[in-house]
PDB file of C-alpha atoms in Angstrom:
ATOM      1  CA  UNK A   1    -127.454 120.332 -21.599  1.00 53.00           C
ATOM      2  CA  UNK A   2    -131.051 119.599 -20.619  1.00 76.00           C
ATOM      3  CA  UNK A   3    -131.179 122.299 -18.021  1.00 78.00           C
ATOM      4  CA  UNK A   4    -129.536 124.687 -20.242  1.00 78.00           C
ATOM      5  CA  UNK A   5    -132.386 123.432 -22.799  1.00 83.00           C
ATOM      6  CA  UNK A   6    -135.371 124.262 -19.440  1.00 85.00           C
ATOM      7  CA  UNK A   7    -133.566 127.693 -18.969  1.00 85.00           C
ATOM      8  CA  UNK A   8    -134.396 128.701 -22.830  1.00 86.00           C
ATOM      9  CA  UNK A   9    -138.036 127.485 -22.254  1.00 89.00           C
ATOM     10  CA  UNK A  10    -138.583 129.138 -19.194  1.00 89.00           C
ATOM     11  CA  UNK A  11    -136.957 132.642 -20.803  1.00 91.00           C
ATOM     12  CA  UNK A  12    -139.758 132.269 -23.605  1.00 91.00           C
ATOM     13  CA  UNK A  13    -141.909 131.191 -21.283  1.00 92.00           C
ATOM     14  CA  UNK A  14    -141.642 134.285 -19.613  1.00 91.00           C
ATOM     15  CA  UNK A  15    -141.644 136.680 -22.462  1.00 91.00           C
ATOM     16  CA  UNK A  16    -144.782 134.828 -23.518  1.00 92.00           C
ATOM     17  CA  UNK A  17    -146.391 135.094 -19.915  1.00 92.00           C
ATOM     18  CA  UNK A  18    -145.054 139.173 -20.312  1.00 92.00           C
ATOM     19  CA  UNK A  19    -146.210 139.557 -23.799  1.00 90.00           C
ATOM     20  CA  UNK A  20    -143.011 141.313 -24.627  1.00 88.00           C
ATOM     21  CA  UNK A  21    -140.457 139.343 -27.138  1.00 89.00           C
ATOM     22  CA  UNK A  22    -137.726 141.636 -27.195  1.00 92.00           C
ATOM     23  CA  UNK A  23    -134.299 140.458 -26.512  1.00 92.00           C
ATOM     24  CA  UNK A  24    -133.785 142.383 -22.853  1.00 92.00           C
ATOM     25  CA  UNK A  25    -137.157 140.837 -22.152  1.00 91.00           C
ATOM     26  CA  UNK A  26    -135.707 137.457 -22.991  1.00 91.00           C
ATOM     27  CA  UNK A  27    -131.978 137.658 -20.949  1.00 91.00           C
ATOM     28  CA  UNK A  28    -134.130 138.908 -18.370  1.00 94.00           C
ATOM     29  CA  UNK A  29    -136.560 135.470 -18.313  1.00 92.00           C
ATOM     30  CA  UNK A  30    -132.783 134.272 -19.261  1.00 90.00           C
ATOM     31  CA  UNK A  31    -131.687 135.560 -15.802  1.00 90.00           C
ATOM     32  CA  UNK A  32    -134.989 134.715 -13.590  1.00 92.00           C
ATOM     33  CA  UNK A  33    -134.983 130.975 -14.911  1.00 88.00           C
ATOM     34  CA  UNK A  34    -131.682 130.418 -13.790  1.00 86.00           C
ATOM     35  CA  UNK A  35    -132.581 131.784 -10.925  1.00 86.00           C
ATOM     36  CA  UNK A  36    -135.472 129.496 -10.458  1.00 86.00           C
ATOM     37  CA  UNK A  37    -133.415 126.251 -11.346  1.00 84.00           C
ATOM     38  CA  UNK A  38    -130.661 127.473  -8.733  1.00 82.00           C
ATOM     39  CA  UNK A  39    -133.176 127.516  -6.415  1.00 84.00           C
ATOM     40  CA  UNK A  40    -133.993 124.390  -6.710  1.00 81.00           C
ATOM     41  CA  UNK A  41    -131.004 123.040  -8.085  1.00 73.00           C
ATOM     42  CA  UNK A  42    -130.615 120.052  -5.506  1.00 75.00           C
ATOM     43  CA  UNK A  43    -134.227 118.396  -6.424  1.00 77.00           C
ATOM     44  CA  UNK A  44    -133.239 118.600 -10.403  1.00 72.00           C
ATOM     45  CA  UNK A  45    -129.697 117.628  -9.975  1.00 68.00           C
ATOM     46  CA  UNK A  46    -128.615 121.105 -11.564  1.00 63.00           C
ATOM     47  CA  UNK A  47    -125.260 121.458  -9.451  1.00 59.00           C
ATOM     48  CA  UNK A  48    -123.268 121.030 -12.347  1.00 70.00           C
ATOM     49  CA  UNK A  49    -124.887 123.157 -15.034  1.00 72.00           C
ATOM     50  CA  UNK A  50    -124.070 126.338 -12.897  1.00 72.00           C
ATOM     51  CA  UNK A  51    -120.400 124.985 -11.847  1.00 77.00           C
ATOM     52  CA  UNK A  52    -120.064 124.958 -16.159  1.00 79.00           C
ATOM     53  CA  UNK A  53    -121.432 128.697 -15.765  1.00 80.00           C
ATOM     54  CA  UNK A  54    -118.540 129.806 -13.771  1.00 84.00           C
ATOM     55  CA  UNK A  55    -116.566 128.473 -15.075  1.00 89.00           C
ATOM     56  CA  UNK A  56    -116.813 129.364 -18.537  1.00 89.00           C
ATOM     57  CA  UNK A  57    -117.283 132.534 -17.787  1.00 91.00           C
ATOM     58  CA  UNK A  58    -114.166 132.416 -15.944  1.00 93.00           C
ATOM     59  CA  UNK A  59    -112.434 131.576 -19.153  1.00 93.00           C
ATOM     60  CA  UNK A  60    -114.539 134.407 -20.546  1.00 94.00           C
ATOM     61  CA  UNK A  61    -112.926 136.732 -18.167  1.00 96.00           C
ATOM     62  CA  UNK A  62    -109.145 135.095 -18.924  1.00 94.00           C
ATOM     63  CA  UNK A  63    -109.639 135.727 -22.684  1.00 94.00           C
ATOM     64  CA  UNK A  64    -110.494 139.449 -22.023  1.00 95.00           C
ATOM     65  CA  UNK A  65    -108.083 139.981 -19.800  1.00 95.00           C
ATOM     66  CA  UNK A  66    -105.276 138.654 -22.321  1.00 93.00           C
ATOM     67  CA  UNK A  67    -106.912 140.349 -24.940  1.00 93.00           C
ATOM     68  CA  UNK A  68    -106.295 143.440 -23.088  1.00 94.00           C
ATOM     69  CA  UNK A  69    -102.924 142.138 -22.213  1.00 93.00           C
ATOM     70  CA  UNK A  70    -101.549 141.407 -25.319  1.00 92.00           C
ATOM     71  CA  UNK A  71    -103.004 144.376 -27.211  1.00 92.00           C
ATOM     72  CA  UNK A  72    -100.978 146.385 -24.990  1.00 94.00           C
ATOM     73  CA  UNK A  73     -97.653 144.647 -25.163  1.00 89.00           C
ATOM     74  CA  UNK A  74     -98.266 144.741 -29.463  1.00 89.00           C
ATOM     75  CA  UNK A  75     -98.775 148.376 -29.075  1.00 90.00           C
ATOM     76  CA  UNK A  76     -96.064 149.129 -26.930  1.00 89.00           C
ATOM     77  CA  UNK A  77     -93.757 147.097 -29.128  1.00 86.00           C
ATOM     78  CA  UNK A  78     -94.618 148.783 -32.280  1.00 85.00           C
ATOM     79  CA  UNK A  79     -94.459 152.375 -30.659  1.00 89.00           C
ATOM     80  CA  UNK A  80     -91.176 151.387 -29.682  1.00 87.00           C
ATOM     81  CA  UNK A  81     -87.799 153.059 -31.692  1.00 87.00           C
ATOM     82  CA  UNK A  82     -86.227 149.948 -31.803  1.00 85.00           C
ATOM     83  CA  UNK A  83     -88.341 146.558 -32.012  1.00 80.00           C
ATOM     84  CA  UNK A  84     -85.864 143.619 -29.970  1.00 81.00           C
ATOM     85  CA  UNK A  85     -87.947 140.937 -30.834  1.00 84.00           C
ATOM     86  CA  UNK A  86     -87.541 137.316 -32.010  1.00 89.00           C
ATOM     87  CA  UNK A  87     -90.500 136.104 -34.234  1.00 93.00           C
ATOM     88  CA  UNK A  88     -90.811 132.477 -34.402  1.00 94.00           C
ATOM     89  CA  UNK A  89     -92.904 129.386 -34.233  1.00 96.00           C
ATOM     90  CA  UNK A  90     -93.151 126.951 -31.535  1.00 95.00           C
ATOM     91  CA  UNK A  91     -95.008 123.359 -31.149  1.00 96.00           C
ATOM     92  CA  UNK A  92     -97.001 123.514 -28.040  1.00 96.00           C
ATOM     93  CA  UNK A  93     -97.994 119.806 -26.887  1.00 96.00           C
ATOM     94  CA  UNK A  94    -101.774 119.361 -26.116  1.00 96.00           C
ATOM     95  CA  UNK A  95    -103.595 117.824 -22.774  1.00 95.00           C
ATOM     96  CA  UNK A  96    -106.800 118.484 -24.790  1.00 92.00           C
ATOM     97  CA  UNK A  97    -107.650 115.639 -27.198  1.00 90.00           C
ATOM     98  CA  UNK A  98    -111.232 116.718 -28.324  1.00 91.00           C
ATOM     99  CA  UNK A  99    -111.502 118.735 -31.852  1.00 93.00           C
ATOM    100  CA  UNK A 100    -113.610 121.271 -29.924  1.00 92.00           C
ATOM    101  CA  UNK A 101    -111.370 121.967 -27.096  1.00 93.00           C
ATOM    102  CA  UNK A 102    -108.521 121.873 -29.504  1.00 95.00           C
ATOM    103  CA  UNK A 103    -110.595 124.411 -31.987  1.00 95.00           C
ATOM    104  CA  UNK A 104    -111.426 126.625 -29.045  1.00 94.00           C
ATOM    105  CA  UNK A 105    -107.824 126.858 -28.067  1.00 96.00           C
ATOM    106  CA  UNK A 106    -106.077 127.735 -31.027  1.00 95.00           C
ATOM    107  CA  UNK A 107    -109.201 130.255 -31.726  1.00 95.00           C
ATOM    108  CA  UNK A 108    -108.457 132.093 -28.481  1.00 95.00           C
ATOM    109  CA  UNK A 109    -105.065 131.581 -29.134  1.00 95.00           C
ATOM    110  CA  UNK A 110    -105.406 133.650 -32.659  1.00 94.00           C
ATOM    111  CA  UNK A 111    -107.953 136.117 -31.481  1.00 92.00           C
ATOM    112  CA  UNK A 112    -104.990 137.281 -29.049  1.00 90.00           C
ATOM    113  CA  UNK A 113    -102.959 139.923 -30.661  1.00 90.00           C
ATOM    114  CA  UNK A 114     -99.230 138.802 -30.921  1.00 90.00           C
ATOM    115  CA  UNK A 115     -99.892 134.980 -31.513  1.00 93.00           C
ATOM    116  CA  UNK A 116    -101.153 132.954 -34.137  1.00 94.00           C
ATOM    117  CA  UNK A 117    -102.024 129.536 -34.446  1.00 95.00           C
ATOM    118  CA  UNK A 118    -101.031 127.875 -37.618  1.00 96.00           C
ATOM    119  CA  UNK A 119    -101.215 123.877 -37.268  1.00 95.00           C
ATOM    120  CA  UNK A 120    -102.070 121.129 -35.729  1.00 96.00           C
ATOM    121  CA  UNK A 121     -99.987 118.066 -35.913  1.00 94.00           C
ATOM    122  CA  UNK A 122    -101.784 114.809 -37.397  1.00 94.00           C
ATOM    123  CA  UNK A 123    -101.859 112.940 -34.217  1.00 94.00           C
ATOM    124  CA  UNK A 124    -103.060 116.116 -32.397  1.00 92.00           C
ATOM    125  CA  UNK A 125    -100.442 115.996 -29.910  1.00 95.00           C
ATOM    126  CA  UNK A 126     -99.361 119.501 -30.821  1.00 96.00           C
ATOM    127  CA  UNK A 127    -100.402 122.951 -31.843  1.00 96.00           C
ATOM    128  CA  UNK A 128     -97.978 124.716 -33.878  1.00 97.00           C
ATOM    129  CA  UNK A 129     -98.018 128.720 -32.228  1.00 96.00           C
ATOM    130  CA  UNK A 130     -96.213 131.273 -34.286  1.00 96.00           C
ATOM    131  CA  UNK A 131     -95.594 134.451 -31.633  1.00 94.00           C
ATOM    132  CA  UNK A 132     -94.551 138.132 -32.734  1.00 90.00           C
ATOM    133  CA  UNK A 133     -91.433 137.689 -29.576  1.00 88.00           C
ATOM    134  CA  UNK A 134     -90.735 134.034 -29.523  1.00 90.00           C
ATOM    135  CA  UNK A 135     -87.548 134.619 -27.164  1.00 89.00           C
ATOM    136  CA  UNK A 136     -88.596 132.625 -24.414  1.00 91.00           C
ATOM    137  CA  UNK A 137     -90.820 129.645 -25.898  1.00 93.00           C
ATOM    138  CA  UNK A 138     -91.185 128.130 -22.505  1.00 95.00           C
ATOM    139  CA  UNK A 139     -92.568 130.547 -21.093  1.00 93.00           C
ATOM    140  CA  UNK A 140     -95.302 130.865 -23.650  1.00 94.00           C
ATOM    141  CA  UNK A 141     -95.916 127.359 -23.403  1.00 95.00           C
ATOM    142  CA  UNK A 142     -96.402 127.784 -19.669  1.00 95.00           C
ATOM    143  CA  UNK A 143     -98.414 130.686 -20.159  1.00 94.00           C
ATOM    144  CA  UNK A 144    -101.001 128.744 -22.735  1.00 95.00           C
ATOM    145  CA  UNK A 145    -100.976 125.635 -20.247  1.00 95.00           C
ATOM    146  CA  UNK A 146    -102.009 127.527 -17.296  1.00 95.00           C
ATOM    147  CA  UNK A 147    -104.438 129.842 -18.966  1.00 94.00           C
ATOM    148  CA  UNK A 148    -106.271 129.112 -21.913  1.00 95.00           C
ATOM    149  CA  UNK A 149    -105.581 125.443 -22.224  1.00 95.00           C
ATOM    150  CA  UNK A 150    -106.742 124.568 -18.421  1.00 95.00           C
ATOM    151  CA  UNK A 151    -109.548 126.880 -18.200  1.00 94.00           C
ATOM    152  CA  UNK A 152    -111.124 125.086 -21.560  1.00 94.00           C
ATOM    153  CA  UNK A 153    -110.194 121.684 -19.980  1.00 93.00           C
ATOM    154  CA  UNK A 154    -112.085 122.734 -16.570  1.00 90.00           C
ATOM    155  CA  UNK A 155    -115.094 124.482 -18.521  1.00 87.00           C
ATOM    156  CA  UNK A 156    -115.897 121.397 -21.066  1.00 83.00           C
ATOM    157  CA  UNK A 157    -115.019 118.298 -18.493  1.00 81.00           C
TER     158      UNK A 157
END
């Protein structure tokens, strides 16, 4: 978190150097001090902080991509004459145990059209799902445990 903390104050430390505060200004000194810390990223013991920048914006990447995904699949089931789906909810157990790896989850989770998240259970072992074609529950669960749920986990440990 301290690098991430150096980055910031080498991005206004650039716009100051520039004299220009405006925002493409700042991603840019953004840009060039992470540039500057991967360059030296062995002396400051930085190997980590860009790992955590792949990697969440690998999950980045996953969330647009089911975004896209799912938007589809809603759209081609309501376009279709007759809707064979099976609505339901399901409990989905949890390998993540922190609140914000839980919150993320079910936020991605509802942000995907098709699926909402409506509970956790009290001992946090599961997230209650409710899905617009619960047919196959198992594979939803598989689908949640190898995307969303192990990106988060590999982003935030």
């Amino acid at each position: 978190m301290t690098l991430y903390l150096i980055n910031i104050l080498l991005a206004l430390t650039w716009a100051a150097v520039s004299g220009s505060f405006t925002l493409g200004n700042i991603i840019f000194g953004f840009i060039l001090g992470a540039g500057a810390l991967y360059l030296i990223r062995e002396q400051v013991g930085s190997l980590g902080y860009f790992a955590r920048a792949g990697k969440l914006l690998a999950l980045l990447w996953l969330f647009l991509y089911e975004l896209a995904l799912s938007a589809w699949r809603v759209a081609v089931l309501v376009v279709t004459p007759r809707m064979d789906i099976k609505p339901g909810i399901f409990a989905y157990p949890l390998k993540a145990d922190r609140d914000f790896e839980i919150t993320l989850l079910a936020n991605l989770i509802t942000l995907t059209p098709g699926t909402l998240s409506v509970d956790v259970s009290e001992d946090r072992k599961f997230l209650y799902v409710h899905a617009l074609d619960c047919s196959d529950p198992d594979a939803l669960r598989a689908d949640i445990a190898q995307g969303f749920e192990r990106r988060i986990l590999e982003a935030f440990r």
